[in-house]
Coordinates of C-alpha atoms and ligand atoms in Angstrom, one line a residue:
M1 CA -14.7 30.1 9.2
D2 CA -11.4 31.3 10.9
A3 CA -11.5 29.6 13.8
I4 CA -8.7 26.3 14.2
S5 CA -11.2 24.2 14.7
N6 CA -10.0 20.4 16.4
V7 CA -10.9 18.1 14.7
P8 CA -12.4 14.9 15.2
A9 CA -10.0 12.4 17.5
P10 CA -9.2 9.0 15.4
A11 CA -10.3 5.8 16.8
N12 CA -9.2 2.7 15.0
E13 CA -12.6 1.4 13.2
R14 CA -14.0 -2.4 14.1
V15 CA -13.3 -5.3 12.4
L16 CA -16.9 -6.3 11.5
G17 CA -16.8 -10.5 12.1
Y18 CA -19.3 -11.8 8.9
A19 CA -20.3 -14.7 11.2
P20 CA -23.1 -17.2 10.0
G21 CA -26.6 -15.5 10.2
S22 CA -24.7 -12.0 11.2
A23 CA -26.4 -9.0 10.0
E24 CA -22.9 -7.4 8.0
R25 CA -22.8 -10.7 6.3
A26 CA -26.5 -10.7 4.6
A27 CA -25.3 -7.3 3.2
L28 CA -22.3 -8.3 1.6
E29 CA -23.7 -11.1 0.0
S30 CA -26.5 -9.9 -1.1
R31 CA -24.3 -6.3 -2.9
I32 CA -22.1 -9.6 -3.8
K33 CA -24.6 -11.4 -5.8
E34 CA -25.6 -7.6 -7.2
L35 CA -22.6 -6.1 -8.5
S36 CA -21.4 -9.9 -10.5
G37 CA -23.8 -8.8 -12.9
A38 CA -23.3 -5.2 -13.0
S39 CA -21.1 -5.4 -16.3
L40 CA -19.8 -2.4 -15.5
D41 CA -18.1 0.8 -17.9
L42 CA -15.6 1.2 -15.6
T43 CA -14.3 5.0 -16.9
M44 CA -12.0 7.7 -16.0
T45 CA -13.4 10.0 -14.5
I46 CA -11.7 13.9 -15.8
G47 CA -13.4 17.6 -14.0
G48 CA -16.0 15.2 -12.8
E49 CA -17.2 14.2 -16.0
Q50 CA -17.2 9.9 -16.7
R51 CA -15.8 8.6 -19.8
P52 CA -14.6 6.4 -21.6
G53 CA -10.2 6.2 -22.7
G54 CA -9.7 6.8 -25.4
G55 CA -7.6 3.5 -25.7
K56 CA -8.1 -0.3 -26.3
P57 CA -10.7 -1.8 -24.1
I58 CA -9.6 -4.5 -21.3
D59 CA -12.1 -6.3 -19.4
V60 CA -12.0 -6.8 -15.4
V61 CA -12.9 -9.9 -14.6
Q62 CA -13.0 -12.3 -10.6
P63 CA -10.1 -13.9 -10.9
H64 CA -10.8 -16.6 -9.8
N65 CA -13.6 -16.8 -11.9
K66 CA -11.7 -15.5 -15.0
A67 CA -15.0 -15.9 -16.9
A68 CA -16.9 -13.3 -15.7
V69 CA -16.1 -10.0 -16.3
L70 CA -17.3 -7.6 -14.4
G71 CA -17.3 -4.7 -16.5
R72 CA -15.0 -2.6 -19.4
T73 CA -12.3 -0.1 -19.0
R74 CA -9.7 1.3 -21.9
E75 CA -6.6 2.2 -21.5
A76 CA -6.0 6.1 -21.4
G77 CA -4.5 7.8 -24.0
A78 CA -2.2 11.3 -24.6
Q79 CA -4.8 13.4 -24.6
D80 CA -6.8 11.5 -21.9
V81 CA -4.1 12.1 -19.2
R82 CA -3.5 15.7 -20.4
A83 CA -6.8 16.6 -20.0
A84 CA -7.2 15.5 -16.7
I85 CA -3.9 17.4 -15.9
D86 CA -5.5 20.4 -17.3
S87 CA -9.0 20.0 -15.2
A88 CA -6.8 19.5 -12.1
L89 CA -4.8 23.0 -13.2
A90 CA -7.7 24.5 -13.1
A91 CA -9.3 22.8 -10.1
A92 CA -6.1 24.4 -7.8
P93 CA -6.9 27.7 -7.4
A94 CA -10.6 27.3 -5.7
W95 CA -9.1 23.9 -4.1
R96 CA -5.8 24.9 -2.3
A97 CA -8.0 28.4 -1.1
L98 CA -10.7 26.4 0.2
P99 CA -10.1 26.3 4.7
F100 CA -8.6 23.3 6.3
D101 CA -11.6 22.3 7.8
E102 CA -14.1 22.5 4.3
R103 CA -11.6 20.1 3.0
A104 CA -11.2 18.0 5.7
A105 CA -15.1 18.0 6.1
I106 CA -14.6 16.3 2.5
F107 CA -13.1 13.5 3.8
L108 CA -14.3 12.5 7.8
K109 CA -17.7 11.9 5.4
A110 CA -16.4 9.9 2.5
A111 CA -15.0 7.4 5.6
D112 CA -19.0 7.6 7.4
L113 CA -20.3 7.0 4.6
L114 CA -17.3 4.1 3.9
S115 CA -17.8 3.4 7.9
G116 CA -22.0 2.9 6.8
P117 CA -23.9 2.6 3.5
W118 CA -20.8 2.0 1.4
R119 CA -19.0 -0.7 3.4
A120 CA -20.6 -3.5 1.3
T121 CA -20.3 -1.9 -1.6
L122 CA -16.1 -1.4 -1.2
N123 CA -15.8 -5.0 -0.4
A124 CA -17.6 -6.1 -2.4
A125 CA -16.3 -4.4 -5.1
T126 CA -12.7 -6.5 -3.3
V127 CA -14.1 -9.5 -3.0
L128 CA -15.2 -9.7 -6.9
G129 CA -12.7 -8.0 -8.3
Q130 CA -9.3 -8.7 -6.3
S131 CA -10.0 -12.4 -4.9
K132 CA -10.1 -11.2 -1.2
S133 CA -11.4 -13.1 1.5
V134 CA -14.0 -11.6 3.8
Q135 CA -12.0 -10.9 6.1
Q136 CA -9.0 -9.4 4.0
A137 CA -11.7 -7.5 2.4
E138 CA -12.7 -6.2 5.6
I139 CA -9.8 -5.2 6.9
D140 CA -8.4 -3.2 3.8
A141 CA -11.5 -2.1 1.7
A142 CA -13.8 -1.2 5.4
C143 CA -11.0 -0.3 7.5
E144 CA -7.9 0.2 6.4
L145 CA -9.4 3.0 4.2
I146 CA -11.9 4.4 7.0
D147 CA -9.1 4.9 9.3
F148 CA -7.0 6.4 6.1
L149 CA -9.1 9.0 6.2
R150 CA -9.7 10.0 9.5
F151 CA -6.1 9.6 10.6
N152 CA -4.9 11.8 8.0
V153 CA -7.1 14.5 9.6
A154 CA -5.6 14.7 12.4
Y155 CA -2.2 14.4 11.6
A156 CA -2.8 17.5 9.4
R157 CA -4.3 19.2 12.1
Q158 CA -0.7 18.5 14.3
I159 CA 1.1 19.5 11.1
Y160 CA -0.4 22.7 10.9
A161 CA -0.3 23.9 14.2
D162 CA 3.6 22.6 14.2
Q163 CA 5.3 26.6 14.6
P164 CA 8.1 28.1 14.9
I165 CA 9.2 29.9 18.1
S166 CA 8.8 33.9 17.4
S167 CA 11.2 36.5 19.7
P168 CA 10.7 39.6 21.1
G169 CA 9.3 42.0 18.4
V170 CA 8.9 39.6 15.4
W171 CA 6.4 37.1 14.8
N172 CA 7.3 34.1 13.3
R173 CA 5.1 31.4 11.6
M174 CA 5.4 28.6 9.2
E175 CA 2.2 28.3 6.2
Y176 CA 2.1 25.0 5.3
R177 CA 1.5 25.3 0.9
P178 CA 0.5 22.9 -1.6
L179 CA 2.4 21.6 -3.9
E180 CA 2.7 23.8 -7.4
G181 CA 0.9 21.8 -9.7
F182 CA -0.1 18.4 -9.5
V183 CA 0.2 14.9 -8.4
L184 CA 0.3 11.7 -9.7
A185 CA -1.4 9.0 -7.8
I186 CA 0.0 5.3 -9.2
T187 CA -1.9 2.4 -7.7
P188 CA -1.5 -1.2 -6.9
F189 CA -3.7 -3.6 -7.3
N190 CA -4.1 -5.3 -4.1
F191 CA -5.4 -2.9 -1.8
T192 CA -8.2 -0.9 -2.4
A193 CA -7.2 1.2 1.0
I194 CA -4.1 1.8 -0.7
A195 CA -5.6 3.1 -3.5
G196 CA -8.0 4.9 -1.8
N197 CA -4.9 7.1 0.0
L198 CA -2.5 7.9 -1.7
P199 CA -4.5 10.1 -3.9
T200 CA -6.7 11.5 -1.0
S201 CA -3.1 12.2 1.6
A202 CA -2.0 14.7 -1.0
A203 CA -5.8 16.0 -2.1
L204 CA -6.4 17.1 1.5
M205 CA -3.3 18.9 2.4
G206 CA -4.7 21.1 -0.4
N207 CA -2.7 19.4 -4.1
V208 CA -5.2 18.5 -7.1
V209 CA -4.7 15.3 -8.4
V210 CA -3.9 12.6 -11.2
W211 CA -5.2 9.1 -10.2
K212 CA -3.8 6.0 -11.9
P213 CA -5.5 2.7 -10.3
S214 CA -3.5 -0.5 -11.4
P215 CA -6.6 -2.0 -14.2
T216 CA -7.2 -5.1 -11.6
Q217 CA -8.0 -2.8 -9.4
Q218 CA -10.5 -0.5 -11.4
F219 CA -13.4 -2.2 -10.2
A220 CA -13.0 -1.4 -6.4
A221 CA -11.6 1.8 -8.3
H222 CA -14.0 3.2 -9.6
F223 CA -16.4 2.6 -6.1
T224 CA -13.9 4.7 -5.1
M225 CA -14.0 7.7 -7.0
R226 CA -18.2 7.7 -6.4
L227 CA -18.1 7.2 -2.2
L228 CA -15.6 10.6 -2.6
E229 CA -18.1 12.6 -4.9
E230 CA -20.9 11.8 -2.8
A231 CA -18.9 13.2 0.1
G232 CA -18.7 16.0 -1.8
L233 CA -15.2 15.9 -3.7
P234 CA -15.1 19.5 -6.0
P235 CA -14.9 17.8 -10.1
G236 CA -11.0 18.2 -11.1
V237 CA -9.8 17.7 -7.4
I238 CA -9.1 13.7 -8.0
N239 CA -8.9 12.4 -11.5
L240 CA -8.9 9.3 -12.6
V241 CA -7.4 8.0 -15.5
T242 CA -7.7 4.2 -16.8
G243 CA -5.2 1.9 -18.6
Y244 CA -1.9 0.2 -17.4
G245 CA 0.0 3.4 -17.6
E246 CA 2.0 4.2 -21.2
A247 CA 0.8 7.2 -21.4
V248 CA 0.6 8.1 -18.2
S249 CA 4.6 7.9 -18.2
E250 CA 4.4 9.5 -21.2
V251 CA 2.3 13.1 -20.5
A252 CA 2.7 13.5 -16.4
L253 CA 6.5 12.4 -16.2
T254 CA 7.5 15.4 -18.7
H255 CA 4.8 17.9 -17.7
P256 CA 6.1 20.6 -15.7
D257 CA 3.8 21.0 -14.0
L258 CA 4.6 17.6 -12.2
A259 CA 5.1 18.6 -8.5
G260 CA 5.3 14.8 -6.5
I261 CA 4.4 11.4 -7.4
H262 CA 3.0 8.7 -5.1
F263 CA 2.8 5.5 -5.8
T264 CA 2.5 2.4 -4.2
G265 CA 3.7 -1.0 -7.0
S266 CA 6.9 -2.8 -7.6
T267 CA 10.0 -1.6 -6.9
A268 CA 11.2 -2.6 -11.2
T269 CA 8.0 0.6 -11.7
F270 CA 9.3 2.9 -9.3
Q271 CA 12.7 3.3 -10.4
H272 CA 11.1 3.8 -14.0
L273 CA 9.1 6.3 -13.0
W274 CA 12.8 8.1 -11.2
R275 CA 14.6 7.1 -14.2
T276 CA 12.5 9.5 -15.6
V277 CA 12.0 11.5 -13.5
G278 CA 15.7 12.2 -13.6
E279 CA 16.0 12.3 -17.3
N280 CA 13.6 15.2 -17.3
I281 CA 14.7 17.0 -14.5
A282 CA 15.5 20.0 -16.3
S283 CA 11.8 20.7 -16.9
Y284 CA 10.1 20.4 -14.6
R285 CA 9.2 24.1 -12.7
G286 CA 10.1 22.4 -9.1
Y287 CA 11.2 19.2 -8.2
P288 CA 8.9 16.6 -7.7
R289 CA 8.9 14.4 -4.8
L290 CA 9.0 11.4 -5.2
V291 CA 7.3 9.2 -3.0
G292 CA 7.4 5.4 -3.3
E293 CA 6.7 2.3 -1.4
T294 CA 7.7 -1.0 -3.3
G295 CA 8.8 -4.3 -3.0
G296 CA 9.5 -6.5 -0.3
K297 CA 11.3 -10.5 0.4
D298 CA 9.5 -10.6 3.9
F299 CA 11.1 -12.2 6.1
V300 CA 10.6 -14.8 9.6
L301 CA 13.5 -15.5 11.5
A302 CA 12.9 -18.1 14.5
H303 CA 14.7 -18.7 17.3
P304 CA 15.3 -21.9 19.2
S305 CA 14.0 -20.5 22.2
A306 CA 10.9 -19.7 19.1
D307 CA 6.8 -21.7 20.5
P308 CA 6.2 -23.8 17.7
A309 CA 2.9 -22.2 17.5
V310 CA 3.7 -18.8 17.5
L311 CA 5.9 -19.6 14.8
S312 CA 3.2 -22.1 12.6
T313 CA 0.1 -19.0 12.8
A314 CA 2.5 -16.0 11.4
L315 CA 3.5 -18.2 9.3
I316 CA 0.4 -19.7 7.7
R317 CA -1.4 -16.4 8.5
G318 CA 2.0 -13.8 7.2
A319 CA 2.5 -16.0 4.1
F320 CA -0.8 -17.0 2.6
E321 CA -3.8 -14.1 3.7
Y322 CA -4.5 -12.9 0.0
Q323 CA -2.3 -14.9 -1.3
G324 CA 0.3 -14.2 -0.3
Q325 CA -0.7 -11.1 -2.3
K326 CA 0.9 -7.9 0.9
C327 CA 4.0 -6.4 0.3
S328 CA 4.7 -7.9 4.0
A329 CA 3.5 -11.0 3.4
A330 CA 6.5 -13.4 4.9
S331 CA 8.2 -15.4 1.7
R332 CA 11.7 -16.3 3.5
A333 CA 11.5 -18.6 6.8
Y334 CA 14.3 -19.9 8.9
V335 CA 13.6 -21.7 11.5
P336 CA 15.9 -23.6 14.4
R337 CA 16.2 -27.6 13.5
S338 CA 15.1 -28.4 17.2
V339 CA 11.6 -26.1 16.4
W340 CA 11.1 -27.1 12.8
D341 CA 11.0 -31.1 13.6
R342 CA 8.6 -30.1 16.2
M343 CA 6.1 -28.4 13.5
R344 CA 6.5 -30.0 9.8
D345 CA 4.4 -32.3 9.8
D346 CA 1.0 -30.4 11.2
F347 CA 2.5 -26.4 9.9
V348 CA 2.6 -28.2 6.1
A349 CA -0.8 -29.9 7.1
V350 CA -2.7 -26.6 7.7
A351 CA -1.0 -25.4 5.0
E352 CA -2.9 -28.3 3.0
S353 CA -6.4 -27.8 4.7
L354 CA -6.4 -23.5 4.1
T355 CA -9.9 -23.5 1.8
V356 CA -8.6 -21.5 -1.5
G357 CA -11.6 -21.0 -4.5
D358 CA -14.4 -18.7 -5.8
V359 CA -14.6 -15.9 -2.0
A360 CA -17.3 -14.4 -4.1
S361 CA -19.8 -16.9 -3.7
D362 CA -17.8 -19.2 -0.7
L363 CA -17.6 -16.4 2.3
S364 CA -16.0 -19.0 3.6
A365 CA -13.2 -18.9 2.8
F366 CA -9.2 -18.6 3.6
M367 CA -8.0 -18.0 -0.1
G368 CA -8.9 -16.9 -3.2
A369 CA -7.2 -17.3 -6.6
V370 CA -4.4 -14.8 -7.6
I371 CA -4.4 -11.2 -9.4
D372 CA -4.3 -12.5 -12.3
E373 CA -2.9 -14.4 -16.0
R374 CA 0.7 -12.7 -15.5
A375 CA 0.6 -13.2 -12.2
F376 CA -0.4 -16.9 -11.8
A377 CA 2.3 -17.5 -15.4
K378 CA 5.5 -16.3 -12.5
H379 CA 4.0 -18.8 -9.7
K380 CA 3.8 -22.0 -12.1
A381 CA 7.0 -21.2 -13.2
A382 CA 8.5 -20.4 -10.3
I383 CA 6.8 -23.6 -8.5
D384 CA 8.1 -25.7 -11.6
R385 CA 11.6 -23.9 -11.1
A386 CA 11.6 -25.5 -7.5
R387 CA 9.7 -29.2 -8.0
S388 CA 13.1 -29.9 -10.8
A389 CA 15.4 -28.0 -8.3
S390 CA 17.5 -31.2 -6.5
H391 CA 18.3 -29.1 -3.4
I392 CA 14.5 -28.3 -3.3
D393 CA 11.5 -30.4 -1.4
V394 CA 8.6 -28.9 -2.5
L395 CA 6.4 -29.8 0.6
T396 CA 3.1 -28.9 -0.9
G397 CA 1.7 -26.7 -3.4
S398 CA 0.2 -26.6 -6.6
Y399 CA -2.0 -24.2 -9.5
D400 CA -4.8 -24.4 -11.4
D401 CA -5.9 -22.0 -13.5
S402 CA -8.7 -24.4 -15.1
T403 CA -11.9 -22.2 -14.3
G404 CA -9.7 -19.1 -12.3
Y405 CA -5.9 -18.7 -11.0
F406 CA -5.9 -20.7 -8.2
V407 CA -2.5 -20.7 -6.7
K408 CA -3.0 -23.4 -3.5
P409 CA -0.2 -22.7 -0.5
T410 CA 3.7 -23.6 -1.3
I411 CA 6.3 -24.1 1.0
L412 CA 9.1 -24.7 -0.7
E413 CA 12.1 -26.2 2.0
S414 CA 16.4 -25.3 0.5
A415 CA 19.6 -26.4 2.6
D416 CA 20.9 -23.3 0.4
P417 CA 20.1 -20.0 2.1
T418 CA 21.1 -18.5 -1.6
D419 CA 18.3 -20.2 -3.7
E420 CA 16.3 -17.1 -5.4
I421 CA 13.3 -18.9 -2.9
F422 CA 15.2 -16.1 -0.1
V423 CA 16.1 -13.3 -2.7
K424 CA 13.5 -13.1 -5.3
E425 CA 9.9 -11.2 -5.1
Y426 CA 7.1 -13.6 -6.0
F427 CA 3.9 -12.3 -4.8
G428 CA 2.1 -14.8 -4.0
P429 CA 1.3 -17.8 -1.7
I430 CA 5.5 -19.4 -2.0
L431 CA 7.2 -19.8 1.2
G432 CA 11.3 -20.8 0.9
V433 CA 12.1 -22.4 4.5
H434 CA 15.6 -22.7 5.5
V435 CA 15.6 -25.0 8.5
Y436 CA 19.1 -24.2 10.5
D437 CA 21.8 -26.1 12.9
D438 CA 20.5 -24.2 16.3
A439 CA 23.6 -23.5 17.0
D440 CA 24.3 -21.8 14.0
F441 CA 21.8 -19.2 14.5
D442 CA 23.9 -15.9 14.8
A443 CA 25.7 -17.0 11.4
V444 CA 21.9 -17.7 9.8
L445 CA 21.1 -13.7 11.0
T446 CA 24.0 -12.7 9.7
Q447 CA 24.0 -14.1 6.3
M448 CA 19.9 -13.5 5.7
E449 CA 19.9 -9.5 6.8
G450 CA 21.4 -8.5 3.6
I451 CA 20.4 -11.8 0.9
S452 CA 17.7 -9.7 -0.2
P453 CA 17.7 -5.9 -2.1
Y454 CA 14.4 -5.3 0.2
A455 CA 14.1 -4.0 3.4
L456 CA 10.0 -3.9 4.3
T457 CA 8.9 -6.6 6.5
G458 CA 10.0 -9.0 8.7
A459 CA 9.5 -11.2 11.9
F460 CA 11.6 -12.4 14.9
I461 CA 9.5 -15.4 16.8
A462 CA 11.7 -16.1 20.1
Q463 CA 11.1 -16.7 24.1
D464 CA 14.8 -15.4 24.5
R465 CA 14.8 -11.7 25.9
Y466 CA 18.7 -11.5 25.3
A467 CA 18.1 -13.3 21.9
I468 CA 15.2 -10.7 20.9
A469 CA 17.8 -7.3 22.1
A470 CA 20.4 -9.1 19.8
A471 CA 18.0 -9.9 16.8
S472 CA 16.3 -6.5 16.9
E473 CA 19.6 -4.9 16.8
K474 CA 20.9 -7.0 14.1
L475 CA 18.1 -6.6 11.6
R476 CA 17.6 -2.7 12.3
F477 CA 18.0 -1.9 9.2
A478 CA 17.1 -5.1 7.9
A479 CA 13.3 -3.8 8.1
G480 CA 10.9 -0.9 7.8
N481 CA 7.5 -2.4 9.6
F482 CA 10.2 -5.1 12.2
Y483 CA 7.9 -7.7 14.3
V484 CA 8.1 -9.3 17.6
N485 CA 6.1 -12.6 18.1
D486 CA 3.4 -11.9 15.4
K487 CA 2.7 -11.8 11.5
P488 CA 4.9 -9.7 9.9
T489 CA 1.6 -8.4 8.0
G490 CA -1.4 -5.8 9.4
A491 CA -0.6 -2.7 9.8
V492 CA -2.9 -1.0 11.2
V493 CA -3.1 2.6 10.8
G494 CA -2.1 4.8 14.1
Q495 CA -0.6 1.8 15.4
Q496 CA 2.3 0.6 12.9
P497 CA 3.3 3.5 10.2
F498 CA 4.3 1.0 7.2
G499 CA 6.9 1.4 5.4
G500 CA 10.3 0.5 4.1
A501 CA 13.3 0.6 3.3
R502 CA 16.3 0.3 0.4
A503 CA 14.9 -1.8 -3.0
S504 CA 11.1 -2.0 -0.8
G505 CA 11.0 2.2 -1.2
T506 CA 11.5 6.0 0.2
N507 CA 9.6 4.7 4.2
D508 CA 7.8 7.7 4.3
K509 CA 5.2 5.8 5.9
A510 CA 1.6 5.9 4.7
G511 CA -1.1 6.7 7.3
S512 CA 1.6 8.9 9.4
M513 CA 2.7 12.3 9.4
Y514 CA 5.5 12.1 8.0
N515 CA 4.2 10.9 4.5
L516 CA 1.4 14.1 4.9
V517 CA 4.9 16.2 5.1
R518 CA 6.1 15.8 1.5
W519 CA 3.1 16.6 0.6
V520 CA 3.4 20.2 1.1
S521 CA 5.7 23.1 0.9
A522 CA 6.6 25.0 3.8
R523 CA 7.0 28.8 3.8
A524 CA 8.3 30.5 6.4
V525 CA 7.4 34.2 7.3
K526 CA 8.5 36.2 9.9
E527 CA 7.4 39.6 10.3
S528 CA 9.2 42.6 12.3
F529 CA 6.7 44.7 15.0
T530 CA 9.4 47.2 15.3
P531 CA 11.9 46.4 12.5
P532 CA 15.1 48.7 11.9
T533 CA 16.3 52.3 10.7
D534 CA 19.4 52.1 11.0
H535 CA 22.1 49.3 9.3
R536 CA 24.9 50.3 11.4
Y537 CA 25.9 47.7 14.2
P538 CA 27.5 48.4 17.8
H539 CA 30.7 47.5 17.2
M540 CA 31.1 49.9 14.3
G541 CA 31.2 52.4 16.8
Ligands
NAD1 N1 5.4 -1.1 0.5 C1 4.4 -1.2 0.3 O1 3.8 -0.7 1.4 C2 3.2 -1.9 -1.3 C3 2.0 -2.1 -0.9 C4 1.1 -2.2 -1.6 C5 2.6 -3.6 -3.1 N2 3.6 -3.5 -3.2 C6 4.2 -3.8 -3.9 O2 3.8 -3.5 -5.2 C7 4.2 -4.7 -6.5 C8 2.6 -5.7 -5.9 O3 1.7 -4.7 -6.9 P1 1.5 -4.1 -8.7 O4 1.2 -5.4 -9.5 O5 0.1 -3.4 -9.1 O6 2.7 -3.9 -8.8 P2 3.1 -2.8 -10.4 O7 4.4 -2.0 -10.3 O8 3.0 -3.7 -11.8 O9 1.7 -2.1 -10.5 C9 1.8 -0.5 -9.5 C10 0.5 0.4 -11.0 O10 2.4 0.8 -11.4 C11 1.4 0.9 -12.9 N3 2.1 1.4 -14.2 C12 2.9 0.2 -14.6 N4 3.7 0.8 -15.1 C13 3.7 1.6 -14.8 C14 4.0 2.5 -16.2 N5 5.3 3.1 -17.1 N6 3.8 4.0 -16.3 C15 3.2 4.5 -15.4 N7 2.4 3.7 -14.4 C16 2.7 2.0 -15.0 C17 -0.3 0.1 -12.9 O11 -0.1 0.2 -14.0 C18 -0.5 -0.1 -11.1 O12 -1.4 0.9 -11.5 C19 4.9 -5.3 -5.3 O13 6.4 -5.6 -5.4 C20 4.9 -5.6 -3.8 O14 5.2 -5.8 -3.0 C21 4.3 -2.4 -1.9
LIG2 N1 -0.1 -2.7 5.0 C1 0.1 -4.2 4.6 C2 0.3 -3.9 3.3 C3 0.4 -3.4 2.3 C4 1.1 -3.2 1.3 O1 0.5 -4.4 0.3 C5 0.3 -5.2 6.2 O2 0.7 -4.5 6.6 O3 -0.4 -6.1 5.2

């Protein structure tokens, strides 16, 4: 019980291929079939008990087939949120007293379950509920979540092992206490892995959590909660509340025991949370830790030395995979005319050839639908605006919401690099392209560096090493994740710790030690073995 154990050395989970005829494809197809007709009660989980929220009902549908209802959830009311907080606080003493190894074992077991018998379930739920293609579900709901769970345990061990030096006659120790109170985890629709990581990373460090997933990710969140229970998570450590979050803001943000917020979502929502905390700052027991990873307007900048095939692939995958609904998605590109002239027609043809459809019934599809009616309306308005703007050329792009919220890959070329297509986050499959004269590279580099308020991800495509060095330096603060000759999406836990600065968040790097450090409050302990017994110093004579 008192041993200091080694934790298993983490390695990234292998991404399965789901080729026709493979065992994993058969398992996934059968689970999709079962879950698509399940019509579940998507309840809250408070103190280990599943119960419905007290507010209005919300249907959770398949975005690519909006008539297909996967289940029904309910808005949590103020009483529900209070109950979740009470249950978390009641669970806190036993949870924080549990040795780290015992806590870690739960999350390591969850990773193993997800790698094995739960893989098809979480992937199927993500395909159905969030309209991810098989490939996109696999890298998210299976691999990234497994990686978060395993790597976090290893990073936590590193934190606990980091101890101060001691001097003769003195032993100094650092104790990494959990925060006093509860952590509020609020998670976005677009990644099952992020939704799973935000509550579990704080819980691993000994905290108790109130978790509010997005209603449009509620289907996969429901199964994530069941997975954690099967792995042995005690009741009350993570309490799931449902709905859009109004009652959560009202109750949790004014509660004296709010110890931290672990948020991922839009910049506007995070600013609302931060502002509310600021307004209530005198009412908390401590200063709540605010960790938020938020929006982006991620760029791909190409140099005249860029390889057009590398650029084209980075843009197709970076802008259109998961319908451009990754915070890291390429949404603005700067391309020199000499390169554009060589790639434009092929690039547009490839974008038009991407299959967009019902990802649950056609596992070969490259893209599904955007998440909901609100997102569809936003993308439709952006495309309509571009169609009517004389300075924008719509090279390809259309939308159709007759059966699902479908937006096809959209490429907008504009000679004006200050247009909103280079500034505003649409969070959909809409790519703004600015074509520049090769000789203007330096001016373009300066202009695009600060035109958007965000600084999340960015990519530079070039063969010229001097240009790579110069752009890397000039764009140092323009992206928290910077890619050279690659797409700006697809960060892997343990390889590219993820997060951005400026309006993109607090850059606490999900899936790293730096994130976990935010969920502990260190106590330095000094013990003197030979304490002084006389107050006088030598200089006093
Ligand atoms: N930087 C990153 O790592 C990262 C990762 C994923 C998504 N994102 C960003 O997330 C956004 C898309 O996700 P989204 O649409 O789910 O974001 P969102 O801000 O609309 O919602 C995020 C979460 O906040 C909740 N919420 C909204 N208003 C609330 C309130 N007043 N009180 C309490 N909770 C509230 C939502 O219900 C949801 O659970 C994009 O801007 C994207 O760039 C960022
Ligand atoms: N970590 C993911 C993005 C998560 C945001 O949505 C990536 O790197 O593509």
